[in-house]
Short mmCIF file of C-alpha atoms in Angstrom, two decimals:
data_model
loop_
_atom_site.label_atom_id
_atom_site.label_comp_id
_atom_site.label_asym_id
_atom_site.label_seq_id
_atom_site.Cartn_x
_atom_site.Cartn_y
_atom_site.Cartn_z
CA UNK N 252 -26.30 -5.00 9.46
CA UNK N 253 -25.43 -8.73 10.02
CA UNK N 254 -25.54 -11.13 6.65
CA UNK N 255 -25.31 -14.17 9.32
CA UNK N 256 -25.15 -14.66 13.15
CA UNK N 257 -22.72 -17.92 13.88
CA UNK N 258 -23.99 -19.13 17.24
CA UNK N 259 -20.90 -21.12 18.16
CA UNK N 260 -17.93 -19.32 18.54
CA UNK N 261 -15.04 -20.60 16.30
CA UNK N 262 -11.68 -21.97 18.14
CA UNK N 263 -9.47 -19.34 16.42
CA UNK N 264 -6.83 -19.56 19.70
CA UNK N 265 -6.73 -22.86 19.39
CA UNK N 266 -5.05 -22.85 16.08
CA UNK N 267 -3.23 -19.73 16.40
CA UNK N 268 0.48 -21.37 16.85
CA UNK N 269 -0.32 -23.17 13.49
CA UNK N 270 -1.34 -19.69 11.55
CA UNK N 271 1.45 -17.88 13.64
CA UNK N 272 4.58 -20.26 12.27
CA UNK N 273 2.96 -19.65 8.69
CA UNK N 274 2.60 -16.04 9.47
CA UNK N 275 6.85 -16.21 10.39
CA UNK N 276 7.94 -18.52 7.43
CA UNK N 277 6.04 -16.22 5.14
CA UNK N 278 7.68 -13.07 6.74
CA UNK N 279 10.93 -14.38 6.98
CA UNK N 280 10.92 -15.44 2.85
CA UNK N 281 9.52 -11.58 2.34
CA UNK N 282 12.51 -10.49 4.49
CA UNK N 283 15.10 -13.34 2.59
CA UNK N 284 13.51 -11.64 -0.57
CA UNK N 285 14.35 -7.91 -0.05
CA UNK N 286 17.95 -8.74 0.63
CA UNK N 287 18.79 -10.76 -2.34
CA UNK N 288 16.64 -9.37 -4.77
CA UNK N 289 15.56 -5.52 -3.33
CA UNK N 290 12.90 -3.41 -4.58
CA UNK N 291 12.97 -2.23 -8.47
CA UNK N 292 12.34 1.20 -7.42
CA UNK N 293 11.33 3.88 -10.48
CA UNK N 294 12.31 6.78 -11.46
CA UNK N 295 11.05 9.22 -8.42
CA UNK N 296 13.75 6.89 -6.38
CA UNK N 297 16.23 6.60 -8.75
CA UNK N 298 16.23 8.89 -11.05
CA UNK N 299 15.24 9.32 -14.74
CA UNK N 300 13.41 11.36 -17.34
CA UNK N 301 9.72 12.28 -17.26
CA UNK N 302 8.39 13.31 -20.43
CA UNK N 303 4.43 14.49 -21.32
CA UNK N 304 3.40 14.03 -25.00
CA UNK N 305 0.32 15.05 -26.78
CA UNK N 306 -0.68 12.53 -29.83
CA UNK N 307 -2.92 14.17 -32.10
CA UNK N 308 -4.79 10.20 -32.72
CA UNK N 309 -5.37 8.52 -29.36
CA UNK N 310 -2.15 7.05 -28.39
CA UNK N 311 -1.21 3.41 -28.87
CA UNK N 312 0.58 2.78 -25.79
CA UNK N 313 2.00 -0.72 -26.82
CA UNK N 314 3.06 0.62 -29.98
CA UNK N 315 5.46 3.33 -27.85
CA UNK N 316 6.45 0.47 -24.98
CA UNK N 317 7.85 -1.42 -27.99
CA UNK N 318 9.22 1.66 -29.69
CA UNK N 319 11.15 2.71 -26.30
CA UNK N 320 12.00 -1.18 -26.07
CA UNK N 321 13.74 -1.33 -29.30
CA UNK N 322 15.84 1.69 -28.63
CA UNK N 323 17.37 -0.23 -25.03
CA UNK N 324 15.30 0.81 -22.26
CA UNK N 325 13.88 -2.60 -21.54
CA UNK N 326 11.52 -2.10 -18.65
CA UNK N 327 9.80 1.67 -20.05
CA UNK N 328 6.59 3.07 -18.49
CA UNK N 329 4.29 4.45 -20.42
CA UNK N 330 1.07 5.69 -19.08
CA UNK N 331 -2.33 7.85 -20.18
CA UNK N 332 -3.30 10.64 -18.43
CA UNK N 333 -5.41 13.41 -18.44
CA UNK N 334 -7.08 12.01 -22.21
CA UNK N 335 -6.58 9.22 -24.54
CA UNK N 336 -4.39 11.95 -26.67
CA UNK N 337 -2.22 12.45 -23.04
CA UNK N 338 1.11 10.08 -22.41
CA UNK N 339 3.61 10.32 -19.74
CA UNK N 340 6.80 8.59 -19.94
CA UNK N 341 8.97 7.71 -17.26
CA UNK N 342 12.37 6.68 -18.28
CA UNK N 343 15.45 5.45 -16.38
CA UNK N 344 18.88 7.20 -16.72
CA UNK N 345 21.03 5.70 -19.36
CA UNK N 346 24.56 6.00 -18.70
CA UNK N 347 27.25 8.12 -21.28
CA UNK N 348 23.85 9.70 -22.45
CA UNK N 349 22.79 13.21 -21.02
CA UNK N 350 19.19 14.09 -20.52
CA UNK N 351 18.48 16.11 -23.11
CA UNK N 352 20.06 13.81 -25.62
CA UNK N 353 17.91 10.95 -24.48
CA UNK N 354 14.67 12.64 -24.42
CA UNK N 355 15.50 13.45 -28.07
CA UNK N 356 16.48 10.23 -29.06
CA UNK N 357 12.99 9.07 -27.36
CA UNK N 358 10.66 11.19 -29.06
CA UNK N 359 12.37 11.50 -32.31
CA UNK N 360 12.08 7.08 -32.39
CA UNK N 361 8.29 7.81 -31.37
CA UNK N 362 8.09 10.50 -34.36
CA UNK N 363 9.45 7.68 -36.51
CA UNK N 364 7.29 4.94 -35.56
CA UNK N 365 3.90 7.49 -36.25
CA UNK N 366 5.49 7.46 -39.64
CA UNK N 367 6.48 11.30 -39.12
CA UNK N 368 9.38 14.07 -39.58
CA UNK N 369 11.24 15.89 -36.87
CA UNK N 370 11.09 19.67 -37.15
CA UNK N 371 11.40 22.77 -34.91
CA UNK N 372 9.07 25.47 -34.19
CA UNK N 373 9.90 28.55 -33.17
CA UNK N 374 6.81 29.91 -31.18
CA UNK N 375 6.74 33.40 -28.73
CA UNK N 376 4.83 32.86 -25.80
CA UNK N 377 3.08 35.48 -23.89
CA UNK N 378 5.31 37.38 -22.34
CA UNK N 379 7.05 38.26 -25.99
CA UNK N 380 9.63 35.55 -25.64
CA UNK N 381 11.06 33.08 -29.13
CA UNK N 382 10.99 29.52 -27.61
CA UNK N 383 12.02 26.82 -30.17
CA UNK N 384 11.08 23.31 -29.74
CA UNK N 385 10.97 19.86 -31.60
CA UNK N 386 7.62 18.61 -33.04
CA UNK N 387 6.75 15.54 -35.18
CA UNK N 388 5.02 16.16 -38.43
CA UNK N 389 3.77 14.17 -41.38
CA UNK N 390 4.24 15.56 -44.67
CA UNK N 391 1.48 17.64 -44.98
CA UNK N 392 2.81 19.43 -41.71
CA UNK N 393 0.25 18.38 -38.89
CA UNK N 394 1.63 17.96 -35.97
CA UNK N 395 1.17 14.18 -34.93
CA UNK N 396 3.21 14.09 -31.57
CA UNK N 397 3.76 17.38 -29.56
CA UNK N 398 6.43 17.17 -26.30
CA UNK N 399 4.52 18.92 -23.55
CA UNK N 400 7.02 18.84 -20.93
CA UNK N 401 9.94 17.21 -20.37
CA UNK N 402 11.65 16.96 -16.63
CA UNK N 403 14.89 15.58 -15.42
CA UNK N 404 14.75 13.79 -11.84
CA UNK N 405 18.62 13.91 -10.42
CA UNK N 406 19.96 11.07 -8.11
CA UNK N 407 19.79 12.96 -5.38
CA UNK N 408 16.26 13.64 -5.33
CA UNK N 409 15.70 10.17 -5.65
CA UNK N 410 17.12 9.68 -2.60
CA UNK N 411 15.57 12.52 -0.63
CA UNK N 412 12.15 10.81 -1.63
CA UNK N 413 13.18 7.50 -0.12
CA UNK N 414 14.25 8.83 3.24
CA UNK N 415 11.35 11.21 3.20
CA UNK N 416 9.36 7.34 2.36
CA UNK N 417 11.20 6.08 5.39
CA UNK N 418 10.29 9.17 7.55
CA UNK N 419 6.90 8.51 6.51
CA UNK N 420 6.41 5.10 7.39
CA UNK N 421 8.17 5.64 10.86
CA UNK N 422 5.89 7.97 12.10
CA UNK N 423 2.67 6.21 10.92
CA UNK N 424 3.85 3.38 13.36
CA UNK N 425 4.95 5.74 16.22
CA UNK N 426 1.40 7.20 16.13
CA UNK N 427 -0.52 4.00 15.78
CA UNK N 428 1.45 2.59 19.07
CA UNK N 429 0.84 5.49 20.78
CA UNK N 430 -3.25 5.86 19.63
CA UNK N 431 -3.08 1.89 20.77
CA UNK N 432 -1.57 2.49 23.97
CA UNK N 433 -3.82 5.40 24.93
CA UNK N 434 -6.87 3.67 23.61
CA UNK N 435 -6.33 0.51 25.37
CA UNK N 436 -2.93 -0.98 26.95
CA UNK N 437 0.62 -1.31 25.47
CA UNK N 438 0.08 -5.17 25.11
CA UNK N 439 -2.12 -4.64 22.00
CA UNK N 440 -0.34 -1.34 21.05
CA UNK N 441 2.53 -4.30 20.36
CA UNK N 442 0.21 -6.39 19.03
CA UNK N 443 -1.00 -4.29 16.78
CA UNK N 444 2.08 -3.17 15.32
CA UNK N 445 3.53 -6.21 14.97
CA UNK N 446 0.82 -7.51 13.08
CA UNK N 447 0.66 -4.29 10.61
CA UNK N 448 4.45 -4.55 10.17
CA UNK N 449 3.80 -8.27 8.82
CA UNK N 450 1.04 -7.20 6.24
CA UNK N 451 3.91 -4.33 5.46
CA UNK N 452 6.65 -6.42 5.12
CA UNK N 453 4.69 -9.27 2.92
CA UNK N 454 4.14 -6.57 0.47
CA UNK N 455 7.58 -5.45 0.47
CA UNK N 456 8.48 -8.80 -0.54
CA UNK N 457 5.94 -9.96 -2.97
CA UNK N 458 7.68 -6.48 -4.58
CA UNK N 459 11.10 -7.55 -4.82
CA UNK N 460 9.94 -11.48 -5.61
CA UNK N 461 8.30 -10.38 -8.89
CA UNK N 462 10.41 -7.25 -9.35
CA UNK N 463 7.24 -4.99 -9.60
CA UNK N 464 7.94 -1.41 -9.51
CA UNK N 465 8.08 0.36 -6.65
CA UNK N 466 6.79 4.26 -7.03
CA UNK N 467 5.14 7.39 -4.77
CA UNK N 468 1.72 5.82 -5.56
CA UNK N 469 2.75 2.08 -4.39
CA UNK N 470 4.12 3.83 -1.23
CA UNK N 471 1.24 5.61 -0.94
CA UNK N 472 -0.79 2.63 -1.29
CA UNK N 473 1.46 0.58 1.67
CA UNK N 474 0.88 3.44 3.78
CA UNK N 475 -3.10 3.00 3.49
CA UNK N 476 -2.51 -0.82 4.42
CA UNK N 477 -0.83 0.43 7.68
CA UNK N 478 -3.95 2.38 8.86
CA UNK N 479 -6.58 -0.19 7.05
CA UNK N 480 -5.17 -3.09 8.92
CA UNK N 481 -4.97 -1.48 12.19
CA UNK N 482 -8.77 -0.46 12.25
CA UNK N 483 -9.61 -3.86 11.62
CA UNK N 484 -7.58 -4.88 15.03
CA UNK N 485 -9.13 -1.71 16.73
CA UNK N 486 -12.45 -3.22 15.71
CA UNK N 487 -11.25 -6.72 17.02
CA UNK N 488 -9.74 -5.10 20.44
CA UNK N 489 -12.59 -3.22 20.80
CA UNK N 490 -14.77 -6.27 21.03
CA UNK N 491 -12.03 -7.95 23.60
CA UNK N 492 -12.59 -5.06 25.80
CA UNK N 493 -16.27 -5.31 25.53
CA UNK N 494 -16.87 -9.36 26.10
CA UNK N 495 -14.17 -8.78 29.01
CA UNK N 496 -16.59 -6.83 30.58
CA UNK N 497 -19.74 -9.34 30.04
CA UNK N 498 -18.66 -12.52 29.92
CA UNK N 499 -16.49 -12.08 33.63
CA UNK N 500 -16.16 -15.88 34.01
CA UNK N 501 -14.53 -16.95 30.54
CA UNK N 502 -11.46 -17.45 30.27
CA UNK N 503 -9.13 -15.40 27.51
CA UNK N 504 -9.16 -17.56 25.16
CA UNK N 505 -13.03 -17.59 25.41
CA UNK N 506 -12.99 -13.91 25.03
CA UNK N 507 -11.28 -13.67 21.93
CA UNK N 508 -12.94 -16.25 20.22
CA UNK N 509 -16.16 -14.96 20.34
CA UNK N 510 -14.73 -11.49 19.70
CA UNK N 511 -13.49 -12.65 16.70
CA UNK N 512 -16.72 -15.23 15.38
CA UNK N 513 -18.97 -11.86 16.56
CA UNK N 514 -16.91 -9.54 13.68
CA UNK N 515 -16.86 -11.96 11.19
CA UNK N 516 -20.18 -10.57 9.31
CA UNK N 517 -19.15 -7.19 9.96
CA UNK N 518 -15.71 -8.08 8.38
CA UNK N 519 -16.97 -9.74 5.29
CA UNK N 520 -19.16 -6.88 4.45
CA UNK N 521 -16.58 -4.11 4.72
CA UNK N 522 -13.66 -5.87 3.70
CA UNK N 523 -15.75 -7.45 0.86
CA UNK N 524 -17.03 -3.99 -0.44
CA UNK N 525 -13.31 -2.39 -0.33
CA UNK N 526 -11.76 -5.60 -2.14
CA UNK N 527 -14.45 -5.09 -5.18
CA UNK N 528 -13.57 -1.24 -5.50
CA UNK N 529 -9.94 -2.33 -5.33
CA UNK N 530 -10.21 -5.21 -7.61
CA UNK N 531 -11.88 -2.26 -10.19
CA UNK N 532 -8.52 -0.33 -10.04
CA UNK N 533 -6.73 -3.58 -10.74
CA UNK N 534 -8.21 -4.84 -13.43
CA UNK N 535 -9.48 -1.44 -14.78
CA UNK N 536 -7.75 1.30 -13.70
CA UNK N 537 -4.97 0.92 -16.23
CA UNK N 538 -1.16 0.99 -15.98
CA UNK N 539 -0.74 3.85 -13.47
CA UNK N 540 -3.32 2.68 -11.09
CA UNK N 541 -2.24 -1.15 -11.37
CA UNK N 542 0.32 -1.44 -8.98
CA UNK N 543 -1.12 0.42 -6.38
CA UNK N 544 -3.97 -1.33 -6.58
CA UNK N 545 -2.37 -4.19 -6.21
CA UNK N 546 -0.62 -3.45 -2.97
CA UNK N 547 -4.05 -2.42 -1.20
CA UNK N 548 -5.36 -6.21 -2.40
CA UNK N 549 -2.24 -7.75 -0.68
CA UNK N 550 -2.56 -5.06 2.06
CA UNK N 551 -6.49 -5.93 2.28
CA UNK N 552 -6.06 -9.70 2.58
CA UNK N 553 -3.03 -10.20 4.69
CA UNK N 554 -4.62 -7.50 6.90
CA UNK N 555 -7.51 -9.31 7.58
CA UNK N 556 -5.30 -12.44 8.25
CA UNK N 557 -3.06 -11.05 10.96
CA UNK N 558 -5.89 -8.92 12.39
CA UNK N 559 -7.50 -12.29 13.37
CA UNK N 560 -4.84 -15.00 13.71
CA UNK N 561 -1.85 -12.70 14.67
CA UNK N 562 -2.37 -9.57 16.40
CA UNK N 563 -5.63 -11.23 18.68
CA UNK N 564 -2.73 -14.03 19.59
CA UNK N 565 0.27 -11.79 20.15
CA UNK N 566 -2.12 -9.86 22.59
CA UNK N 567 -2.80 -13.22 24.03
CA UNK N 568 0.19 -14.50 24.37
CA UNK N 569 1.76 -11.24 25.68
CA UNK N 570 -0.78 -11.79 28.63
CA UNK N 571 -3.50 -9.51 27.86
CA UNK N 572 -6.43 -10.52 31.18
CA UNK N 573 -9.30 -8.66 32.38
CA UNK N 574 -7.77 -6.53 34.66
CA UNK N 575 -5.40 -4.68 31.73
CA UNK N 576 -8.66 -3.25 30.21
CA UNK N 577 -11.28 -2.75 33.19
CA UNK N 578 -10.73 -0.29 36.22
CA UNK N 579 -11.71 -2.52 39.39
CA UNK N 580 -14.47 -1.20 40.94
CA UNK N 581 -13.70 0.88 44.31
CA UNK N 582 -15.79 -0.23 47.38
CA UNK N 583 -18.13 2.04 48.53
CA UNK N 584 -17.18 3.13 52.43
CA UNK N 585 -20.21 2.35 54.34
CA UNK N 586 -18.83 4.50 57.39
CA UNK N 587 -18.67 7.42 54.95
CA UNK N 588 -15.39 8.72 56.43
CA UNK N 589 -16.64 8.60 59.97
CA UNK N 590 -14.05 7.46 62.26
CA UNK N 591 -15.03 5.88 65.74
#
């Protein structure tokens, strides 16, 4: 399916140095970025409280970032789950104040600000066994707020998850050089990996410039971006290897161009149809979908970008030719072995 056909190829090459130095300013202001400002990681990475509550209304999840903002936390999460009734709060540790202190302190300042008491019930579960635990009550005695679950995240596990992160990332880019290399030739197995550890690095540091959180799910999300952006190269290579084979007197530069202007319906469609469905998590997904959603629309769009303008050139200028991708063609021995 082709929306257009462009008969003349575009002169991406001939640009390429141009897009290539803006490619390196921008990577080297993502890079200046992570070092003086870092990544404002949350609580999985640095530890915290997580705490489920259970509003008998549908909760008003301004009113309880405001509550949680007047008691010192100043950047809380709050986030619906499950139902409207469902909130999960992720707060960061607070130092000379233990756990268990601080998630009472929370939920008794949430009690208070849904205009309710603080009292304990003492209920037996199933296997016979008294468990007491804090509810929130108005004076009539329904429960408004119920703590579901409450878990502590320790330091160290924070840190586990970040080399585990690391771990992660390291051997999606071993496998995609070695897939690259197998597929077609080491040149664009660099190529290729250069151009995803741009788009990974430019997210990294539109992070840290704005001070977004960082959590599982935004990793999650920059580890889709790795193997996104390198399909759209594999699609791009693919074609190299193809016009290579047709157009035999072109020149490089030739080849690439019209690999590239051939794509470029086949790239607006499927880029264009993944940026909507992302764009609907953005806008509409809500708090715990936001930022993840915005990594894949950085991800999408610098992907694109260095698929065309810098992994195509760093193949180029790295010397890809015809001969890297196409098995000369043995003569056929006439003779037949015969010796005379």
């Amino acid at each position: 399916m082709e929306f257009f056909r462009i008969k003349k190829d575009i002169p991406f090459m001939r640009h390429a140095l141009v897009f290539n130095v803006v490619s390196a300013l921008t990577f080297v202001a993502a890079v200046f970025f992570l070092f003086h400002k870092g990544l404002h990681f949350s609580v999985e990475f640095t530890g915290g409280t997580v705490m489920e509550l259970k509003y008998q209304q549908p909760a008003n999840l301004e009113r309880i970032r405001s509550t949680l903002q007047s008691i010192g936390y100043e950047h809380p999460e709050a986030a619906g789950f499950g139902t409207a009734h469902d909130v999960m709060l992720r707060l960061p540790v607070v130092k000379g104040i233990t756990p268990n202190a601080a998630s009472a302190q929370v939920f008794e300042a949430l009690c208070k600000a849904e205009t309710g008491a603080m009292k304990q019930i003492d209920t037996v579960t199933a296997k016979g066994e008294h468990v007491v635990k804090q509810s929130c009550a108005n004076p009539a005695g329904a429960e408004l707020v119920a703590m579901q679950k409450v878990e502590f995240v320790g330091p160290q596990v924070g840190d586990e998850l970040t080399q585990n992160g690391l771990n992660a990332l390291v051997m999606v880019i071993i496998g995609v050089m070695i897939y690259l290399a197998v597929r077609f030739e080491w040149k664009f197995a660099v190529a290729a990996i250069i151009a995803n550890l741009h788009d990974v690095i430019i997210i990294l540091g539109f992070f840290a410039f704005f001070q977004w959180e960082f959590s599982l799910t935004v990793l999650a999300g920059v580890l889709a971006v790795l193997g996104y952006s390198v399909n759209e190269s594999v699609v791009i290579f693919d074609r190299i290897r193809e016009n290579f084979r047709k157009q035999r007197k072109a020149s490089v530069h030739e080849v690439i161009d019209n690999a590239i202007t051939s794509t470029i319906s086949r790239t607006i469609i499927t880029h264009g149809c993944t940026q909507m469905m992302v764009l609907s998590m953005l806008f509409l997904g809500g708090p715990t979908l936001h930022y993840f959603a915005m990594a894949l629309t950085i991800g999408i769009c610098f992907g694109i970008y260095s698929s065309v303008f810098v992994a195509a050139a760093v193949a180029m200028w790295l010397g890809v030719k015809r001969e890297d991708l196409i098995k000369p063609i043995k003569e056929k021995d006439e003779t037949d072995g015969a010796v005379v």
